[in-house]
Coordinates of C-alpha atoms and ligand atoms in Angstrom, one line a residue:
X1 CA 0.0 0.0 0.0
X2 CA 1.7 3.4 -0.9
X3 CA -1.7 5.7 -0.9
X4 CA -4.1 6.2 2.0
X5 CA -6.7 8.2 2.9
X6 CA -7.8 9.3 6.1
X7 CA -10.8 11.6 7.3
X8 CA -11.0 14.9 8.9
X9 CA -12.7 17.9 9.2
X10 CA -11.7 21.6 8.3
X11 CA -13.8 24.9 9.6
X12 CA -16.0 27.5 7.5
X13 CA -18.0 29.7 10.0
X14 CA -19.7 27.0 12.3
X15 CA -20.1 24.5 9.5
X16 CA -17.5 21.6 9.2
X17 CA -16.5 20.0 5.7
X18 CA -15.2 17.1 5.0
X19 CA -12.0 16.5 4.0
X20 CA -9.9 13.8 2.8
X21 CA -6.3 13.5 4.1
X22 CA -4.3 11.3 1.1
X23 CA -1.0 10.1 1.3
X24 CA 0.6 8.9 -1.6
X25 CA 4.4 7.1 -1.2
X26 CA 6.7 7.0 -4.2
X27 CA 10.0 6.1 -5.0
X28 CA 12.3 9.2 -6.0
X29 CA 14.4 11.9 -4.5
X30 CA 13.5 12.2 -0.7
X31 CA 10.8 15.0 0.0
X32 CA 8.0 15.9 2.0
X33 CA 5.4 18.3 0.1
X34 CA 1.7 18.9 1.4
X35 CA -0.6 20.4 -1.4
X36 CA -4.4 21.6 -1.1
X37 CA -4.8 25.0 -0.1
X38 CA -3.4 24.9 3.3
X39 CA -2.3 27.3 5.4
X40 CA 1.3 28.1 6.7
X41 CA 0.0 26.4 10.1
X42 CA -1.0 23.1 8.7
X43 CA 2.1 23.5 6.6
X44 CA 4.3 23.0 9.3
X45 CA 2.6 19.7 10.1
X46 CA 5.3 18.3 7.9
X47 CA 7.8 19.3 11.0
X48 CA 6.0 18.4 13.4
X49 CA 4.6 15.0 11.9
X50 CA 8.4 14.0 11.3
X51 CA 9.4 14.6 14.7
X52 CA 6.5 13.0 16.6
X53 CA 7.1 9.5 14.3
X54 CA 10.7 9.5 15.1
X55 CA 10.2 10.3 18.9
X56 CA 7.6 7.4 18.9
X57 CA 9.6 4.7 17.5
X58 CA 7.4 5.0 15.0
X59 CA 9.7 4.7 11.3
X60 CA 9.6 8.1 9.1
X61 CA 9.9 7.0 5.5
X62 CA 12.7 9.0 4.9
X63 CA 14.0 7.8 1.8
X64 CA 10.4 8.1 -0.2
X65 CA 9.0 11.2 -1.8
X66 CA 5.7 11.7 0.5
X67 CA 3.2 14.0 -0.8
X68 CA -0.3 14.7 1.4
X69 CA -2.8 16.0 -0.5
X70 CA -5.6 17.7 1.6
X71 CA -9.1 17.2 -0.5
X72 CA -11.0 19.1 -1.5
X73 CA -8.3 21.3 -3.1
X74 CA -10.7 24.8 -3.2
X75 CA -11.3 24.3 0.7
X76 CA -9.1 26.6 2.6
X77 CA -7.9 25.4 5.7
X78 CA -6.1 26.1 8.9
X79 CA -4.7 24.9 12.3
X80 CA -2.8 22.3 13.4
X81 CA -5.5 19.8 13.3
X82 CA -4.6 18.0 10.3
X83 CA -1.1 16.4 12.2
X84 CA -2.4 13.3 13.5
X85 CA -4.6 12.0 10.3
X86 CA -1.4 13.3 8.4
X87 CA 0.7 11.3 10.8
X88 CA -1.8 8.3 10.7
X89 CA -1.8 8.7 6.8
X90 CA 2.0 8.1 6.6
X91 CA 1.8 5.4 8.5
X92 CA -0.8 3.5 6.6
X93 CA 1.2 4.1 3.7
X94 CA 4.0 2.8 4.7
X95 CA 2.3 -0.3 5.9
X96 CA 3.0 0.3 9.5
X97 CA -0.6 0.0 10.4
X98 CA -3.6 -1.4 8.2
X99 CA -5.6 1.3 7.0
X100 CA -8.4 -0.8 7.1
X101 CA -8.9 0.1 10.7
X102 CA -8.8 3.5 10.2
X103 CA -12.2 3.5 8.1
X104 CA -15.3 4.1 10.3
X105 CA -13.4 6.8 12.2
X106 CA -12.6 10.5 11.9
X107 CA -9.3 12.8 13.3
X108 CA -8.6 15.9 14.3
X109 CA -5.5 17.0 16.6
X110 CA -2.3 18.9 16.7
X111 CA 1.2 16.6 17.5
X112 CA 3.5 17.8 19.7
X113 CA 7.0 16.9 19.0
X114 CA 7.2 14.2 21.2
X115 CA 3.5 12.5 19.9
X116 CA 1.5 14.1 22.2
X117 CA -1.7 15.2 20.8
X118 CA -2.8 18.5 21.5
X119 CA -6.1 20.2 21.8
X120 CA -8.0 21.6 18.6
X121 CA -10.2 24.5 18.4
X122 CA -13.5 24.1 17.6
X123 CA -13.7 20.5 18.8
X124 CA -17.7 21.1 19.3
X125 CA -18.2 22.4 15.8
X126 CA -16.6 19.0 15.0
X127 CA -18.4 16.8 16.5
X128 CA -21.9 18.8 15.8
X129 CA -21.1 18.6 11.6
X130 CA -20.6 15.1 12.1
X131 CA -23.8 14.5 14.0
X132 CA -25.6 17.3 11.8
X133 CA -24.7 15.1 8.3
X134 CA -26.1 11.6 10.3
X135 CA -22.3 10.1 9.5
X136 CA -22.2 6.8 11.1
X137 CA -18.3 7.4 11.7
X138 CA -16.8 8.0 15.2
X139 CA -14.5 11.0 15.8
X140 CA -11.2 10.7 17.4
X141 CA -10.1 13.9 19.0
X142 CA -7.5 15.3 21.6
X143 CA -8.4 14.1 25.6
X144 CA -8.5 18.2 26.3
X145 CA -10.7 18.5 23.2
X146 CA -13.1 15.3 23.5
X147 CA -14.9 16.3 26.6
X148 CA -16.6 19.0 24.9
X149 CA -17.3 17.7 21.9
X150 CA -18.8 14.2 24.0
X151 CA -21.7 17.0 24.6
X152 CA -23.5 16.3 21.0
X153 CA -25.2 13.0 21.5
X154 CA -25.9 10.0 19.1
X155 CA -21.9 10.0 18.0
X156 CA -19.3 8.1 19.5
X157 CA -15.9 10.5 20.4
X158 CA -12.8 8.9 21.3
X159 CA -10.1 10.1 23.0
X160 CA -6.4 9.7 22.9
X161 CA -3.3 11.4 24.7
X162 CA -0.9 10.6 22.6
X163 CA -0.9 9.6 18.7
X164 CA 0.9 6.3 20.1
X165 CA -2.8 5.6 21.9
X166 CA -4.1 6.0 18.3
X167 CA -1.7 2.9 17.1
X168 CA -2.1 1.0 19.2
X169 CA -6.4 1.4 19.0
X170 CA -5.8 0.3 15.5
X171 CA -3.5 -2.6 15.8
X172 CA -4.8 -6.1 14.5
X173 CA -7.9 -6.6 16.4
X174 CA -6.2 -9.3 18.9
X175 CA -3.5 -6.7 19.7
X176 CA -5.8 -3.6 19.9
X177 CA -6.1 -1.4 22.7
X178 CA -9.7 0.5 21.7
X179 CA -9.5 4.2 22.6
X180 CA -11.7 5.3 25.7
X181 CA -14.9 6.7 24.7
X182 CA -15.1 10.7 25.6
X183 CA -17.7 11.5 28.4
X184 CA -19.1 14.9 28.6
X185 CA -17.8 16.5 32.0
X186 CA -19.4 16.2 35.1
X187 CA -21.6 19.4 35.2
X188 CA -20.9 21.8 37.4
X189 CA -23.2 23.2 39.2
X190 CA -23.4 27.2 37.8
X191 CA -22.5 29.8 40.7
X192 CA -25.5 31.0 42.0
X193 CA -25.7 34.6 40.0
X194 CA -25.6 38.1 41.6
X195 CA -29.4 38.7 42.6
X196 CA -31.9 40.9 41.1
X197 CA -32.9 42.0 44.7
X198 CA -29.6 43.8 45.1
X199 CA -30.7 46.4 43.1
X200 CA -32.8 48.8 45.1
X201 CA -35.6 51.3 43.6
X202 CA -35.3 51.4 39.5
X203 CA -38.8 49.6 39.3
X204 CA -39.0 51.2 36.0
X205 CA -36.3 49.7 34.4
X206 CA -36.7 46.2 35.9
X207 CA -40.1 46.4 34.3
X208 CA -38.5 47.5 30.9
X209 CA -36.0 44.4 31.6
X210 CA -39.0 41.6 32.2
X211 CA -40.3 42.7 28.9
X212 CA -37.2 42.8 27.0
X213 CA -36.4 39.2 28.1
X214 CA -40.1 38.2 27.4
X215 CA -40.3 39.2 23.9
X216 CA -36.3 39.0 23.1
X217 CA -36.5 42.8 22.8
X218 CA -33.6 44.8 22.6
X219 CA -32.9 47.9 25.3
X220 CA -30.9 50.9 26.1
X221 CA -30.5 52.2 29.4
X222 CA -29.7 56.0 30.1
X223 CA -29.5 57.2 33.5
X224 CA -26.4 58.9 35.3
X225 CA -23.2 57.4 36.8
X226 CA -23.7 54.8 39.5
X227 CA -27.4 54.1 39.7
X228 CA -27.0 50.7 38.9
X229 CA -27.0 50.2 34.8
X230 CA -24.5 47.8 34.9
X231 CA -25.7 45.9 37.6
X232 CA -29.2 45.3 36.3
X233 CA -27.4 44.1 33.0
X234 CA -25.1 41.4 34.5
X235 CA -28.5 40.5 36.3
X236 CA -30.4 40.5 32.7
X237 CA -29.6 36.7 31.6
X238 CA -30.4 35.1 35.0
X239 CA -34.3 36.0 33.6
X240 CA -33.7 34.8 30.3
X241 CA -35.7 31.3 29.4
X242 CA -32.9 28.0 29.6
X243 CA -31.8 27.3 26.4
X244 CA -32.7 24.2 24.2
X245 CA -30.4 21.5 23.8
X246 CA -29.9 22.8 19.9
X247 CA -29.4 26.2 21.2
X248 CA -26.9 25.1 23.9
X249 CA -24.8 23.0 21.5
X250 CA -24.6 25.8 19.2
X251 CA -23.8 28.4 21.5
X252 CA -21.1 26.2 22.8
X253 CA -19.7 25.7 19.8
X254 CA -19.3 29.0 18.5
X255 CA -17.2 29.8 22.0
X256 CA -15.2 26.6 21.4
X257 CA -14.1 28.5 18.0
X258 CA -12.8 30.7 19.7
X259 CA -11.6 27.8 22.6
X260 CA -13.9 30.3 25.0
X261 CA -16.2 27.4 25.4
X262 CA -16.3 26.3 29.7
X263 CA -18.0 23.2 30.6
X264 CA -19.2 24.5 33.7
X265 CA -21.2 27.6 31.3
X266 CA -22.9 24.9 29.6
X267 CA -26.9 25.5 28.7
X268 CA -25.9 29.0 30.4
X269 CA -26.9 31.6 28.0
X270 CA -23.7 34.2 27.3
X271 CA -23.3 37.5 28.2
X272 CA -20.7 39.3 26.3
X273 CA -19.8 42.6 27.5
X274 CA -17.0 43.6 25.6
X275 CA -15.2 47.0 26.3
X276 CA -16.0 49.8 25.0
X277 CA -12.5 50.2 22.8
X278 CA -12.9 46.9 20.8
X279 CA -12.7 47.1 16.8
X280 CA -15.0 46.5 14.5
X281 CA -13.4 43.3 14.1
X282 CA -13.8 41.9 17.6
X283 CA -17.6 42.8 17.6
X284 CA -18.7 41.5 14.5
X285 CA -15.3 38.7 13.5
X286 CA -13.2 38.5 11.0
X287 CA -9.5 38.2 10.1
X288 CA -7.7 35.3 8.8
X289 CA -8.8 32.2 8.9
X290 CA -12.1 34.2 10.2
X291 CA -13.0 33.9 13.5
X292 CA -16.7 34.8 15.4
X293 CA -17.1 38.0 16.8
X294 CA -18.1 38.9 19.7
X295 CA -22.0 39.0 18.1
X296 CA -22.2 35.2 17.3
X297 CA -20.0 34.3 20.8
X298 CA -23.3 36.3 22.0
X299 CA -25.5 33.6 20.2
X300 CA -28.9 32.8 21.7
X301 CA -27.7 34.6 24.9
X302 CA -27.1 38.7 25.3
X303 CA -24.7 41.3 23.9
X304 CA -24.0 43.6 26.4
X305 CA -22.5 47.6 25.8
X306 CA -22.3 49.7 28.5
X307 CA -21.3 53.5 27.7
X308 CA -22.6 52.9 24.4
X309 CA -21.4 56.1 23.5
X310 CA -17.6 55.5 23.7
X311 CA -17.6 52.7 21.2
X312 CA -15.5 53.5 17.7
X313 CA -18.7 54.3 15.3
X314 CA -17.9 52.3 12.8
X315 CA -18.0 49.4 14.8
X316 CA -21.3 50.0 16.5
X317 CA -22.6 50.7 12.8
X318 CA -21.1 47.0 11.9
X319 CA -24.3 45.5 14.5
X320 CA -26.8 46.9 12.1
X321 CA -27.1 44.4 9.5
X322 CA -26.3 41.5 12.0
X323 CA -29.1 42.7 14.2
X324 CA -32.0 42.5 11.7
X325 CA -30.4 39.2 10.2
X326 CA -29.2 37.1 13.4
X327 CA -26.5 36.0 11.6
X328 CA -23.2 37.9 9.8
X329 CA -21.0 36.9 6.6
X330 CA -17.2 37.8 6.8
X331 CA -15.9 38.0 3.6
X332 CA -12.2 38.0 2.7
X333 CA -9.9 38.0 -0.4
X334 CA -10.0 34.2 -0.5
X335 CA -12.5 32.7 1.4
X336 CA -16.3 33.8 3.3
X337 CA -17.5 32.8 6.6
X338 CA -21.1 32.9 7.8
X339 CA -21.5 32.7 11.9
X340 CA -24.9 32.8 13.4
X341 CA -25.4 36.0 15.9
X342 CA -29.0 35.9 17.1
X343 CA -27.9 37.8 20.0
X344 CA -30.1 40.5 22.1
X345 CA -28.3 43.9 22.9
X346 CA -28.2 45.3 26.1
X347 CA -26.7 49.0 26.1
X348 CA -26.1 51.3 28.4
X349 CA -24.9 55.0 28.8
X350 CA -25.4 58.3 30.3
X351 CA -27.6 60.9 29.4
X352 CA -24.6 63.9 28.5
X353 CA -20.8 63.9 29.2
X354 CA -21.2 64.9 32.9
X355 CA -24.0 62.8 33.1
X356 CA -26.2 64.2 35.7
X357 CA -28.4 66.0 32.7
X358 CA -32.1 65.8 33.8
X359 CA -31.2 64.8 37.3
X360 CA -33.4 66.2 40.3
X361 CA -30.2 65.7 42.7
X362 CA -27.2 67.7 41.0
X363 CA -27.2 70.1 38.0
X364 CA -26.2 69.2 34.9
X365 CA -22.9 71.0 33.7
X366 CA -22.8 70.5 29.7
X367 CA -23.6 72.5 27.2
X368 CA -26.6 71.8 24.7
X369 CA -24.2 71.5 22.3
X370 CA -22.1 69.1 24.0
X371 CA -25.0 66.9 24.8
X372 CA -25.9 67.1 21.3
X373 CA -22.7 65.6 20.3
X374 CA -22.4 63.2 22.8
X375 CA -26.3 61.6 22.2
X376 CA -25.3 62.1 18.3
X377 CA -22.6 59.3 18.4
X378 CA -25.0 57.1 18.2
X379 CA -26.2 57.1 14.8
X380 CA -30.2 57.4 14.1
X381 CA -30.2 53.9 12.9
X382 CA -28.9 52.5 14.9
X383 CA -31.3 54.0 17.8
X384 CA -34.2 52.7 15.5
X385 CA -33.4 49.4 16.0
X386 CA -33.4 49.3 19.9
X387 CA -37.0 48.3 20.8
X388 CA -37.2 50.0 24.1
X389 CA -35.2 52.7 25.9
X390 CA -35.5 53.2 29.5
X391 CA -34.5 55.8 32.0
X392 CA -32.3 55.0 35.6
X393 CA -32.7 57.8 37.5
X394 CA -31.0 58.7 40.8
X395 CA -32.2 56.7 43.6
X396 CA -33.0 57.9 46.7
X397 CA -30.7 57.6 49.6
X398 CA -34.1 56.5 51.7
X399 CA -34.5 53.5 49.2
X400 CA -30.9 52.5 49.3
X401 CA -30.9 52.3 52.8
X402 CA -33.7 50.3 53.2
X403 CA -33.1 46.7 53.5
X404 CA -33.6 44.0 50.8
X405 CA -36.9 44.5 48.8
X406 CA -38.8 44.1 45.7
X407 CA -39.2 40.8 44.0
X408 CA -36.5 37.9 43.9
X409 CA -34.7 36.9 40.2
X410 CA -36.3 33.9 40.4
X411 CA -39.8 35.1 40.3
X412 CA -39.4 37.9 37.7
X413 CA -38.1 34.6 35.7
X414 CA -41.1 32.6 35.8
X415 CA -43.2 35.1 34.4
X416 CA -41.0 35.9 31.6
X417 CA -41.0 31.7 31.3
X418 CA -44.5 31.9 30.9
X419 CA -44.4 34.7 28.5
X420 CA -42.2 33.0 26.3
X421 CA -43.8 30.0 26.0
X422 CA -47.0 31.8 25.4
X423 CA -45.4 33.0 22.1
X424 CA -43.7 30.2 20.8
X425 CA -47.0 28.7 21.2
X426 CA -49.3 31.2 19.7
X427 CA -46.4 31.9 16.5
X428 CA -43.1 29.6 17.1
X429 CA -41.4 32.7 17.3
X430 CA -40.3 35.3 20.4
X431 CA -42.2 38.5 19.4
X432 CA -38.9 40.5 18.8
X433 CA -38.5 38.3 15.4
X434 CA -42.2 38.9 14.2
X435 CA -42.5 40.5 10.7
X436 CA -44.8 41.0 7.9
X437 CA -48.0 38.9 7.6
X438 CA -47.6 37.0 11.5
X439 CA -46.4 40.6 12.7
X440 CA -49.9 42.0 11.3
X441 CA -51.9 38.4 12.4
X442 CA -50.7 38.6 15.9
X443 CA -50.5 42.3 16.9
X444 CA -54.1 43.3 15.5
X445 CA -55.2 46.0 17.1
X446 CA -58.8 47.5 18.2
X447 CA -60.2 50.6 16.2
X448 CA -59.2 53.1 19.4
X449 CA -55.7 51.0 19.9
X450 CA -54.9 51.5 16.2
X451 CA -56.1 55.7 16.4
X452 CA -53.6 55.9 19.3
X453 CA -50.4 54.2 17.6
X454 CA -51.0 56.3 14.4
X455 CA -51.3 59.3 16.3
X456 CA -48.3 58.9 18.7
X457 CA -46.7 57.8 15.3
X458 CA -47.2 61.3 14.1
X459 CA -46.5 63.1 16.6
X460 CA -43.0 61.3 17.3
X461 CA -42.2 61.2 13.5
X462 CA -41.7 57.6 13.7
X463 CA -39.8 55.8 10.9
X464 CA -42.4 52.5 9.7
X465 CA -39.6 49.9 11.4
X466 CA -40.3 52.3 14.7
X467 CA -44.0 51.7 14.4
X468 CA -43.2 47.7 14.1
X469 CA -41.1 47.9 17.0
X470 CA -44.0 49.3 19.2
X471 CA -45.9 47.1 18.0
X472 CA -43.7 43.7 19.2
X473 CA -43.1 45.7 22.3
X474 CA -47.1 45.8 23.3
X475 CA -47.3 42.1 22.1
X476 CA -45.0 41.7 24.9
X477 CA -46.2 43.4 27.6
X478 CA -50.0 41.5 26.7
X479 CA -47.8 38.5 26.7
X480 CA -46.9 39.3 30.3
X481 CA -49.8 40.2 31.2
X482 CA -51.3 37.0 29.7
X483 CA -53.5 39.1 27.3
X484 CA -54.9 37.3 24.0
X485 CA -55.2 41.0 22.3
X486 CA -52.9 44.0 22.7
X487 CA -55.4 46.5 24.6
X488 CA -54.5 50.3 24.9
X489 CA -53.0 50.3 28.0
X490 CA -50.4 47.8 26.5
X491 CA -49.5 49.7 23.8
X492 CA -49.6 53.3 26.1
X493 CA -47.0 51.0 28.0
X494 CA -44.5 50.3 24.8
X495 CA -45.0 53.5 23.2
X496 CA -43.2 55.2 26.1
X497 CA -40.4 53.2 26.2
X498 CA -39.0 55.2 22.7
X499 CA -38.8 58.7 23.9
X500 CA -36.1 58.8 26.3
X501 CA -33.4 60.4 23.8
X502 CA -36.1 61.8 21.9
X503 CA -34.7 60.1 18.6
X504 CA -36.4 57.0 16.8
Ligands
LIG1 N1 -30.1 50.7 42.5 C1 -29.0 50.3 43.2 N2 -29.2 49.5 44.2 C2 -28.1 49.0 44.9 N3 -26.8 49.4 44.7 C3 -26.6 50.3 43.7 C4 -27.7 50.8 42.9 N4 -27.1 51.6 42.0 C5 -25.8 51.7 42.2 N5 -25.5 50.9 43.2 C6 -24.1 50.7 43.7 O1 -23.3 51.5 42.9 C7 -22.3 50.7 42.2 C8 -22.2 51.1 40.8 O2 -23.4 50.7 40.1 P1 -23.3 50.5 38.5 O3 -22.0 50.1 38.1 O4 -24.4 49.6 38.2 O5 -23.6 52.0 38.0 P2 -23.9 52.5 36.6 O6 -25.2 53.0 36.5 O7 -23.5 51.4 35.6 O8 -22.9 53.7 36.5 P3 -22.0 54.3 35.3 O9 -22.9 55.1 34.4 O10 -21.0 55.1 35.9 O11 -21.4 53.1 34.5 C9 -22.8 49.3 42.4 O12 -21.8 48.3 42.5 C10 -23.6 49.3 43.7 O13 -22.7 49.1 44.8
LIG2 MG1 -21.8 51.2 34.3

C-alpha cells in the first residue's frame, strides 16, 4: 500500500466539511510536500509529523518522496488539526498499520513533537457537523478537546493522549487497545448569580428588563453614573428562558471557535460585555482564517454595551445588519465565513458627558451642544433598532438604605418563562423576530388602539420599522400580562419606552 486516505474535518464559520487526508508514497528523490490550499499552520505539520514518528519509535519513510494531498483542493484550511490524520496517513502508507482500521473513524488533533496530541479548536463544531450530516463514523479527537465535543449525542468520540494511543487502537484486532470513549464533563453546578434584589428602587427599568427578556426585545438604558446600569445588566440573563439542547450545542460551539467554550457555562446563555475600545473586528469577526465576533460568541444569549457612547462608530454601525439578520458573513480576499449571531443587545450609557443631565439631585454642567454631540454618536439607525429605551434615575438615599426589597430573580423569571412559552406557542417565534403577515396576524389592534399608535406615530415622527417595533413591544407586555389581544394600555406601556433620547 503506498496511498491512503484518512478523514478529517476543516472549519468554515460554524459549519465543518469534510476533507480527505491522502498520502501517496513513491519512489524518488526524498521529500516531503503537502498540497491543497493549506495554510502556513498546517504546513508545518510536515515538522512536526516527522518529529513526533521518530520520537515514537514510529519509522519516518525518509527515503520516499511523500506528498499529502488535503481534499477538496478549493477548501481553505487552517490549524494544526490535520497532524495526527497526516501522521496516521504516513503510517498507513508505509504499511506500518492497516488502513483498514482507520475506516469508520474521523481525526482531528495537533502533534506535539514528542506525539503528544494537542487540543483543537472548535472540537464542538466537530463533533456537531458530524452528528448534523447523520455520519455513522466516530470522531477521534485530543483528551482536552473530546470532553466537549462528548456533549453532542448520538456519535461516539474517542479520545487519545498521545498519537501512540491511536496505534495502538488500531492494531490487528487481537492486539488492539480501543480508545476510551469521551464523556461529557461532570456538570458543574453554575455559581449562583448576583441577585436581582440587590438592586434597590429602578422599578422602572426592571419592568423594561422583564419585557425585554419576554419578547427578546432589545434595550438601552440612560440614566447617570452609579445608579445601577450595569448591575441590572449582568443580572439581565439570569431571567432569560434555559436554552434548548440545539441552542446550547450551538452556542457552545461558536465559544469553542474561539476555545472560550467552559463546561461549567454549559446551557448558560452568554453575556458578552465587551469593552468599549474593541474594533469592529472583535464585535462582528473577521480576520484570517475568520474567527466569530463577539455578536455570534453572543449567540442565543445577550450582547452587552455599557457607555454605548464611547464605542469607535464604525463598529457600532457593523451590528446593524447582523441585528435585523441574526447572523453575519465575513468575507475575505480568499474565502467567506457565515456565523450565526441571534444575540439581544443590552446597552447602556449616560444621558450627557457629565452625566447628571435631567437629574433632580445635581445640575447638569454641559452644554446643549455638547450633549448634542455626545447623544449624536450614536447614529439614528442605529437607535431605531433598539425596541425599548429606558430611564435610571438617581435613587434615593431612603431606598438605598432600606433593606432588601422588591421581587426575587427567580420570580421575575417565571413570568418571563411563561411569556415565552406563550409566544412560541401562539407563533413559534419570540415577538422581537415577528415581521410582515404573523407581525400583522398577531399584533391586531382595536379601532381606538390602532387611532392611538397612528397618532403617537405622528407626533414622534416615527420611521415605519419604529412603528413595528412598538408594536412587538405591546405584544410583549400583553404576553406578560397573559392578554390574547394587545389593549391600549399595552401599547400606552410600549410606546413610552421610545422617547427617552427623543430620537427614533
Ligand atoms: N439601584 C441600586 N441598588 C443598589 N446598589 C446600587 C444601585 N445603583 C448603584 N449601586 C451601587 O453602585 C455601584 C455602581 O453601580 P453600577 O456600576 O451599576 O452603576 P452604573 O449605573 O453602571 O454607572 P456608570 O454610568 O458610571 O457606569 C454598584 O456596584 C452598587 O454598589
Ligand atoms: Mg456602568
Amino acid at each position: 500500500m503506498s496511498l491512503a486516505v484518512i478523514r478529517s474535518r476543516s472549519l468554515a464559520g460554524l459549519d465543518a466539511p469534510e476533507v480527505s487526508v491522502e498520502v501517496h508514497l513513491a519512489n524518488g528523490l526524498p521529500s516531503f510536500t503537502l498540497v491543497g490550499l493549506a495554510d502556513t499552520e498546517v504546513k508545518e505539520a510536515r515538522e512536526r509529523v516527522r518529529a513526533a514518528l521518530a520520537t515514537s519509535g514510529l519509522e519516518f519513510p525518509h527515503n520516499k518522496r511523500i506528498t499529502v494531498n488535503l481534499a477538496p483542493a478549493d477548501l481553505p484550511k487552517e490549524s494544526g488539526r490535520f497532524d495526527l490524520p497526516i501522521a496516521l496517513g504516513i503510517l498507513a502508507a508505509s504499511g506500518q498499520i492497516e488502513a483498514g482500521r482507520l475506516d469508520g473513524f474521523e481525526f482531528a488533533g495537533e502533534l506535539g513533537l514528542a506525539g503528544d496530541l494537542r487540543p483543537v479548536r472548535g472540537a464542538l463544531a466537530l463533533a456537531l457537523a458530524l452528528q448534523r450530516r447523520g455520519t455513522e463514523r466516530a470522531l477521534v479527537l485530543p483528551a482536552a478537546s473530546a470532553e466537549e465535543a462528548a456533549l453532542v449525542e448520538g456519535i461516539a468520540i474517542h479520545a487519545a493522549s498521545h498519537l501512540l494511543d491511536v496505534v495502538r487502537a488500531v492494531l490487528p484486532a487481537q492486539d488492539a487497545t480501543p480508545l476510551p470513549l469521551a464523556r461529557p464533563g461532570a456538570a458543574i453546578p453554575a455559581e449562583p448569580g448576583a441577585d436581582w434584589r440587590d438592586v434597590k428602587g429602578q422599578s422602572a427599568a426592571k419592568r423594561a428588563l422583564e419585557i425585554a427578556a419576554a419578547g427578546g426585545h432589545s434595550l438601552l438604558m440612560v440614566g447617570p453614573p452609579g445608579t445601577g446600569k450595569s448591575m441590572l445588566a449582568q443580572r439581565f440573563a439570569g431571567l432569560l428562558p434555559p436554552m434548548t439542547q440545539d441552542e446550547a450545542l450551538e452556542s457552545a460551539a461558536l465559544l469553542s471557535l474561539n476555545g472560550d467554550f467552559r463546561p461549567a457555562r454549559w446551557r448558560c446563555r452568554p453575556l458578552r460585555a465587551p469593552h468599549h475600545s474593541a474594533s469592529s473586528v472583535a464585535l462582528v469577526g473577521g480576520g484570517s482564517p475568520p474567527r466569530p465576533g463577539e455578536i455570534s460568541l453572543a449567540h442565543h444569549g445577550v450582547l452587552f454595551l455599557d457607555e454605548l457612547p464611547e464605542f469607535p462608530r464604525a463598529a457600532l454601525e457593523a451590528l446593524r445588519e447582523p441585528l435585523e439578520s441574526g447572523r453575519i458573513v465575513i468575507s475575505r480576499a480568499a474565502r467567506q465565513a457565515e456565523f450565526p449571531a441571534r444575540f439581544q443587545l443590552l446597552a447602556a450609557m449616560n444621558p450627557c458627558p457629565c452625566g447628571h443631565l435631567g437629574s433632580p439631585l445635581r445640575a447638569c454642567r454641559c452644554t446643549p451642544d455638547a450633549i448634542a454631540r455626545y447623544q449624536g454618536r450614536i447614529s439614528g439607525p442605529l437607535l431605531d433598532r433598539i425596541d425599548l429605551q429606558v430611564e435610571v434615575p438617581a435613587v434615593a438615599p431612603e431606598a438605598l438604605a432600606a433593606s432588601t426589597q422588591g421581587e426575587a430573580g427567580a420570580q421575575v423569571a417565571e413570568r418571563v418563562a411563561l411569556a415565552r412559552a406563550r409566544q412560541l406557542r401562539r407563533q413559534g417565534l419570540r415577538n422581537a423576530e415577528l415581521a410582515g403577515e404573523p407581525l400583522e396576524a398577531h399584533c391586531a389592534l382595536d379601532a381606538a388602539a390602532s387611532q392611538f399608535l397612528q397618532k403617537a406615530a405622528a407626533r414622534l415622527a416615527w420611521s415605519a420599522r419604529s412603528f413595528h417595533r412598538v408594536l412587538r413591544v405591546a405584544r410583549s407586555v400583553a404576553d406578560l400580562a397573559g392578554a390574547d389581544r394587545i389593549a391600549l394600555a399595552h401599547l400606552a406601556e410600549a410606546i413610552q419606552y421610545r422617547r427617552v433620547l427623543g430620537v427614533g
